[in-house]
JSON list of C-alpha atoms in Angstrom, two decimals:
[
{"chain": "D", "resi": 1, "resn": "UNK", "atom": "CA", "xyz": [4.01, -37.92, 17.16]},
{"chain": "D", "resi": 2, "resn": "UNK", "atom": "CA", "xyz": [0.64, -36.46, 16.78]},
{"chain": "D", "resi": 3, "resn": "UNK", "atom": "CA", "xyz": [-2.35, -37.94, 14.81]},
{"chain": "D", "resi": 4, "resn": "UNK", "atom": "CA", "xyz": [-4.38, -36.11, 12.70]},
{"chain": "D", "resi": 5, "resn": "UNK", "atom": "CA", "xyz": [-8.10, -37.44, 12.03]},
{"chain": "D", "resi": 6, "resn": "UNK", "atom": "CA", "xyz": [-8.47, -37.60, 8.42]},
{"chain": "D", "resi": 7, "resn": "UNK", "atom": "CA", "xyz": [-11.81, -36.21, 8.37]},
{"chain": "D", "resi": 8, "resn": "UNK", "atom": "CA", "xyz": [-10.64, -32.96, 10.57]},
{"chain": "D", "resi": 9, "resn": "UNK", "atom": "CA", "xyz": [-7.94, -32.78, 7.85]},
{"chain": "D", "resi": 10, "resn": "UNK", "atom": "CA", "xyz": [-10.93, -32.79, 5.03]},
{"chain": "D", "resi": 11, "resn": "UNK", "atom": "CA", "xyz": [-12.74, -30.17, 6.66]},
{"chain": "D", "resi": 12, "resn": "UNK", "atom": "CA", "xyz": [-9.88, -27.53, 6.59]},
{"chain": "D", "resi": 13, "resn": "UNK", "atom": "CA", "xyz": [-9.43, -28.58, 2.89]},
{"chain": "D", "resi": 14, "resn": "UNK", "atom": "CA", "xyz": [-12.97, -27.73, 2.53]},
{"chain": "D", "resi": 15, "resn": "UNK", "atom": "CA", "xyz": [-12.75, -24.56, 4.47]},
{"chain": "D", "resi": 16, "resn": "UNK", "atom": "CA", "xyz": [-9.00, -23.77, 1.77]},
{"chain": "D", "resi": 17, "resn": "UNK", "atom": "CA", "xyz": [-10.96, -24.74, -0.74]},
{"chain": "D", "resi": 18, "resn": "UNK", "atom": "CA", "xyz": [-13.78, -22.27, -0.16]},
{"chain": "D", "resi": 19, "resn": "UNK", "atom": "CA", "xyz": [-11.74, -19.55, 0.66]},
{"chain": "D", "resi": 20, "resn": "UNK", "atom": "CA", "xyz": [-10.23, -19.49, -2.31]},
{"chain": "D", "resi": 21, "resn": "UNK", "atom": "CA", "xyz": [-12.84, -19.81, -4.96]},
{"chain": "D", "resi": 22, "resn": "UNK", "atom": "CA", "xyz": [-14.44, -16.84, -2.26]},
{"chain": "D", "resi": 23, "resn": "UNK", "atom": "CA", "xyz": [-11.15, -14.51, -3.50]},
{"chain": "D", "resi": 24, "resn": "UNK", "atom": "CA", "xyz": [-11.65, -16.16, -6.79]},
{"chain": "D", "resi": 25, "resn": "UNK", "atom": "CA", "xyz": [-14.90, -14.29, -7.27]},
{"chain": "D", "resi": 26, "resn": "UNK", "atom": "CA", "xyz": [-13.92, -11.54, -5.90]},
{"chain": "D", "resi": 27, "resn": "UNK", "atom": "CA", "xyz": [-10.96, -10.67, -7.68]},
{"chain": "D", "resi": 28, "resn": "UNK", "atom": "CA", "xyz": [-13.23, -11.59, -11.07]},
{"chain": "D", "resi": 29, "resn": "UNK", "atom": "CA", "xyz": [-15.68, -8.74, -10.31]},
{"chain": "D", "resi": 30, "resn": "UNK", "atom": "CA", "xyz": [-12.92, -6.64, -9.57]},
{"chain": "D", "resi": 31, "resn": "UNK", "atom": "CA", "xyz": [-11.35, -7.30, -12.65]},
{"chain": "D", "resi": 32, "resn": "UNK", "atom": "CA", "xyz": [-14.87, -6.95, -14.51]},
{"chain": "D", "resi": 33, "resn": "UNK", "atom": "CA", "xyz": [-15.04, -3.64, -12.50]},
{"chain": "D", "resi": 34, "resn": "UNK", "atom": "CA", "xyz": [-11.78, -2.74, -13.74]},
{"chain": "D", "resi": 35, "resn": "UNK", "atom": "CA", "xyz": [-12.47, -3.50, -17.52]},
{"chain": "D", "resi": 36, "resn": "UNK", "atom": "CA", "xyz": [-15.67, -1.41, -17.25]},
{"chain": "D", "resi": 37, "resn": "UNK", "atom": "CA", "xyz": [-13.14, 1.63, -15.87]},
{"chain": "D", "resi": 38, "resn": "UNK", "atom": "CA", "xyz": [-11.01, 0.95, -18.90]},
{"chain": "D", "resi": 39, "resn": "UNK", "atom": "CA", "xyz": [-13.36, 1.02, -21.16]},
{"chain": "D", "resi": 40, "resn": "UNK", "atom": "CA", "xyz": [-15.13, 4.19, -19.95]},
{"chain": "D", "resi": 41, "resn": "UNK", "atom": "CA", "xyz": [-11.91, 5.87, -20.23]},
{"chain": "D", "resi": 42, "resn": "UNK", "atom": "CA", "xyz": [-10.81, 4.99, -23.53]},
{"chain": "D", "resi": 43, "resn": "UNK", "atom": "CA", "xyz": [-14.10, 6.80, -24.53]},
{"chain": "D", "resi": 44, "resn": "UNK", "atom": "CA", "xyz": [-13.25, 9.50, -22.74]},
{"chain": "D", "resi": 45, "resn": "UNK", "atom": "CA", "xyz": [-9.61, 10.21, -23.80]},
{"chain": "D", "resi": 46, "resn": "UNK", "atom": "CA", "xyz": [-11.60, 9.81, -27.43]},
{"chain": "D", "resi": 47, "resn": "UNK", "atom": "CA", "xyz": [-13.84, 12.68, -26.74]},
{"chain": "D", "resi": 48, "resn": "UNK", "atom": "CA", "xyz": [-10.96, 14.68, -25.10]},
{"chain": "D", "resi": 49, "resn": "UNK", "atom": "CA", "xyz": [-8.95, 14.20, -28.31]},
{"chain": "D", "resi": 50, "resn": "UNK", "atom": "CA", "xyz": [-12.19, 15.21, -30.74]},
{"chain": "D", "resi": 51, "resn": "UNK", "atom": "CA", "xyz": [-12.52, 18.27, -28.82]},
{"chain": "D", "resi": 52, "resn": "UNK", "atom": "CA", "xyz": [-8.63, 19.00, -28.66]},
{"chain": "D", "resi": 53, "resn": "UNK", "atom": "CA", "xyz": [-8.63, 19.13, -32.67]},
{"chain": "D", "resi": 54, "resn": "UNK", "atom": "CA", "xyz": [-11.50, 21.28, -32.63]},
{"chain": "D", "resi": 55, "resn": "UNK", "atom": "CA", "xyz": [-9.96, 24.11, -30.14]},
{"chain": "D", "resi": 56, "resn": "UNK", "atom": "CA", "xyz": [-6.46, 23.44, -32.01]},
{"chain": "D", "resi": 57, "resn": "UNK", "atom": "CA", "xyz": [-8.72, 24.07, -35.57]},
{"chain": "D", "resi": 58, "resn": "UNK", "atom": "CA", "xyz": [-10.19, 27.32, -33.72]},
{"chain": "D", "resi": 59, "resn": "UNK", "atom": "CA", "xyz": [-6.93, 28.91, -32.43]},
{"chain": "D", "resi": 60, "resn": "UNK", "atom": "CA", "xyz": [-5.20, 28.14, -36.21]},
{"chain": "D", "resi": 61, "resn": "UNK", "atom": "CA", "xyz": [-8.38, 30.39, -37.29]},
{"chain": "D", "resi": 62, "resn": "UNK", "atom": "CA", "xyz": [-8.24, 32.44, -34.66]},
{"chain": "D", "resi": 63, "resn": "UNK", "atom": "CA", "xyz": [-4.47, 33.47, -35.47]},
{"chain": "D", "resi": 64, "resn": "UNK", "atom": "CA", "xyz": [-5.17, 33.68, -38.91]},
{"chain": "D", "resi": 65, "resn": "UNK", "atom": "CA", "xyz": [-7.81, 36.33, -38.30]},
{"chain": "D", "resi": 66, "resn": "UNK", "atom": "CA", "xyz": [-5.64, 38.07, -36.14]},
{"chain": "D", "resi": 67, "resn": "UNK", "atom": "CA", "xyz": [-2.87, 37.95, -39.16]},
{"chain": "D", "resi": 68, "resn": "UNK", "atom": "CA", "xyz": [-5.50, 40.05, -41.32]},
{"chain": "D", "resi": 69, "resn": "UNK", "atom": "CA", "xyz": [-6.34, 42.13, -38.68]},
{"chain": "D", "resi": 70, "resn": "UNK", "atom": "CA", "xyz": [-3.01, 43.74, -38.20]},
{"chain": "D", "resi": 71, "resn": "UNK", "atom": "CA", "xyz": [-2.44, 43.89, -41.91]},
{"chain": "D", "resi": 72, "resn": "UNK", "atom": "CA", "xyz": [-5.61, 45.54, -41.86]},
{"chain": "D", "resi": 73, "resn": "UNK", "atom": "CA", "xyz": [-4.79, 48.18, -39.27]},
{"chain": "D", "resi": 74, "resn": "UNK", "atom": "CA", "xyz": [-1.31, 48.77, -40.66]},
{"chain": "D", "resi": 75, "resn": "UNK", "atom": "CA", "xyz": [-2.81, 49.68, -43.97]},
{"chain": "D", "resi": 76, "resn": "UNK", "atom": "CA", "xyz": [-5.49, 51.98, -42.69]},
{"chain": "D", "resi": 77, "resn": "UNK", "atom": "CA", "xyz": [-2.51, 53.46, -40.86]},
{"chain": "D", "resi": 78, "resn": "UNK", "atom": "CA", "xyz": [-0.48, 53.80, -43.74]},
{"chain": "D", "resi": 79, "resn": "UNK", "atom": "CA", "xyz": [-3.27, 55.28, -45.94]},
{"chain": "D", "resi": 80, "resn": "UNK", "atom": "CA", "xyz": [-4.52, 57.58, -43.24]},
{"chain": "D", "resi": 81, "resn": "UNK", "atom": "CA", "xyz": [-8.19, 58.54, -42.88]},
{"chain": "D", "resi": 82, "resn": "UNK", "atom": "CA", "xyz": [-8.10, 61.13, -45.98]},
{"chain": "D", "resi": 83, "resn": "UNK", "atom": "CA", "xyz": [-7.13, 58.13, -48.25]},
{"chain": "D", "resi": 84, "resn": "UNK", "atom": "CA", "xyz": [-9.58, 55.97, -46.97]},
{"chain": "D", "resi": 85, "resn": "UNK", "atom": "CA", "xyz": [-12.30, 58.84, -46.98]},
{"chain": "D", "resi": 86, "resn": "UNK", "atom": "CA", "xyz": [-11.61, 59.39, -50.69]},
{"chain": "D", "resi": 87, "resn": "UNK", "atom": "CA", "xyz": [-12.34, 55.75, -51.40]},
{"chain": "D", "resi": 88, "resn": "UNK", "atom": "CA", "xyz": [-15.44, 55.61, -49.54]},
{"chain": "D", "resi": 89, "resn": "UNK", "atom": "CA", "xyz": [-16.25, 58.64, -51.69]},
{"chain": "D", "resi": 90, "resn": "UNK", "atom": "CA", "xyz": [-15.22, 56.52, -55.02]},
{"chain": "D", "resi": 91, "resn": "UNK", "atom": "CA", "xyz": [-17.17, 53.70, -54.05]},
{"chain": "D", "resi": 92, "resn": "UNK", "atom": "CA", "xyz": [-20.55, 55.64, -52.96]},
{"chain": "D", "resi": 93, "resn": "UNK", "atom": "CA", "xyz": [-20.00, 57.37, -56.58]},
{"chain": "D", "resi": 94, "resn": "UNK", "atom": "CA", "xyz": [-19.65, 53.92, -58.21]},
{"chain": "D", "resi": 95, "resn": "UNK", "atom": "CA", "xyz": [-22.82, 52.73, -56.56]},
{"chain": "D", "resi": 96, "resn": "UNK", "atom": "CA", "xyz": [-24.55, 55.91, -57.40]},
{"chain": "D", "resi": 97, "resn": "UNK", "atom": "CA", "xyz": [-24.01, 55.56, -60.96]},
{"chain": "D", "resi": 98, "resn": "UNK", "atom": "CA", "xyz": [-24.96, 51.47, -60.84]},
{"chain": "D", "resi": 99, "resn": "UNK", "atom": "CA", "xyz": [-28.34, 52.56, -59.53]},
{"chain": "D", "resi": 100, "resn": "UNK", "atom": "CA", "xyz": [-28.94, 55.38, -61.71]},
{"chain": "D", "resi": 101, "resn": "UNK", "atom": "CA", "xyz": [-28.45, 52.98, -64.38]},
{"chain": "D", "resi": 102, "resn": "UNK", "atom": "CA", "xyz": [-30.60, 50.14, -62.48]},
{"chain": "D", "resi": 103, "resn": "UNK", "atom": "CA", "xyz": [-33.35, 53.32, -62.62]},
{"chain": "D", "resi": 104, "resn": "UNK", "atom": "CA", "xyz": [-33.06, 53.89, -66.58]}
]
């Protein structure tokens, strides 16, 4: 049987002791660390999604445009250049007239 000095026994306890309030601290300013990350992330993914609507909002307009675009080119198509020469003419007419009125 061996016999342990009680004070030798007291000084590992100590030396336990230490060592754990030592990873104690340590894993609390990782954890603050770690909350910090968090945190800066949830802004992020918040600014991510803010400027995710706004490119979703610009391609919706951007399609849209595109919509009247084609209708626009089909009609030109359809009306040919004569058509659209002859209301160009009827318009420049109309305009004429408004400012020879405007000159009365």
């Amino acid at each position: 049987m061996q016999y342990y000095h009680p004070y030798r026994f007291m000084g590992n306890t100590a030396s336990i002791v230490s060592g754990i309030e030592n990873k104690l601290r340590k894993l609390m300013e990782r954890h603050r660390e770690l909350q910090f990350r968090i945190e800066k992330y949830r802004i992020e993914i918040q600014e991510l999604k803010q400027i995710h609507e706004v490119h979703i909002k610009t391609i919706k307009d951007l399609e849209e445009k595109n919509k009247i675009t084609t209708l626009t080119r089909t009609v030109e198509t359809k009306e040919g250049t004569a058509e659209a020469k002859a209301r160009i003419n009827e318009l420049v007419r109309e305009i004429d007239k408004c400012i020879g009125l405007l000159n009365r």
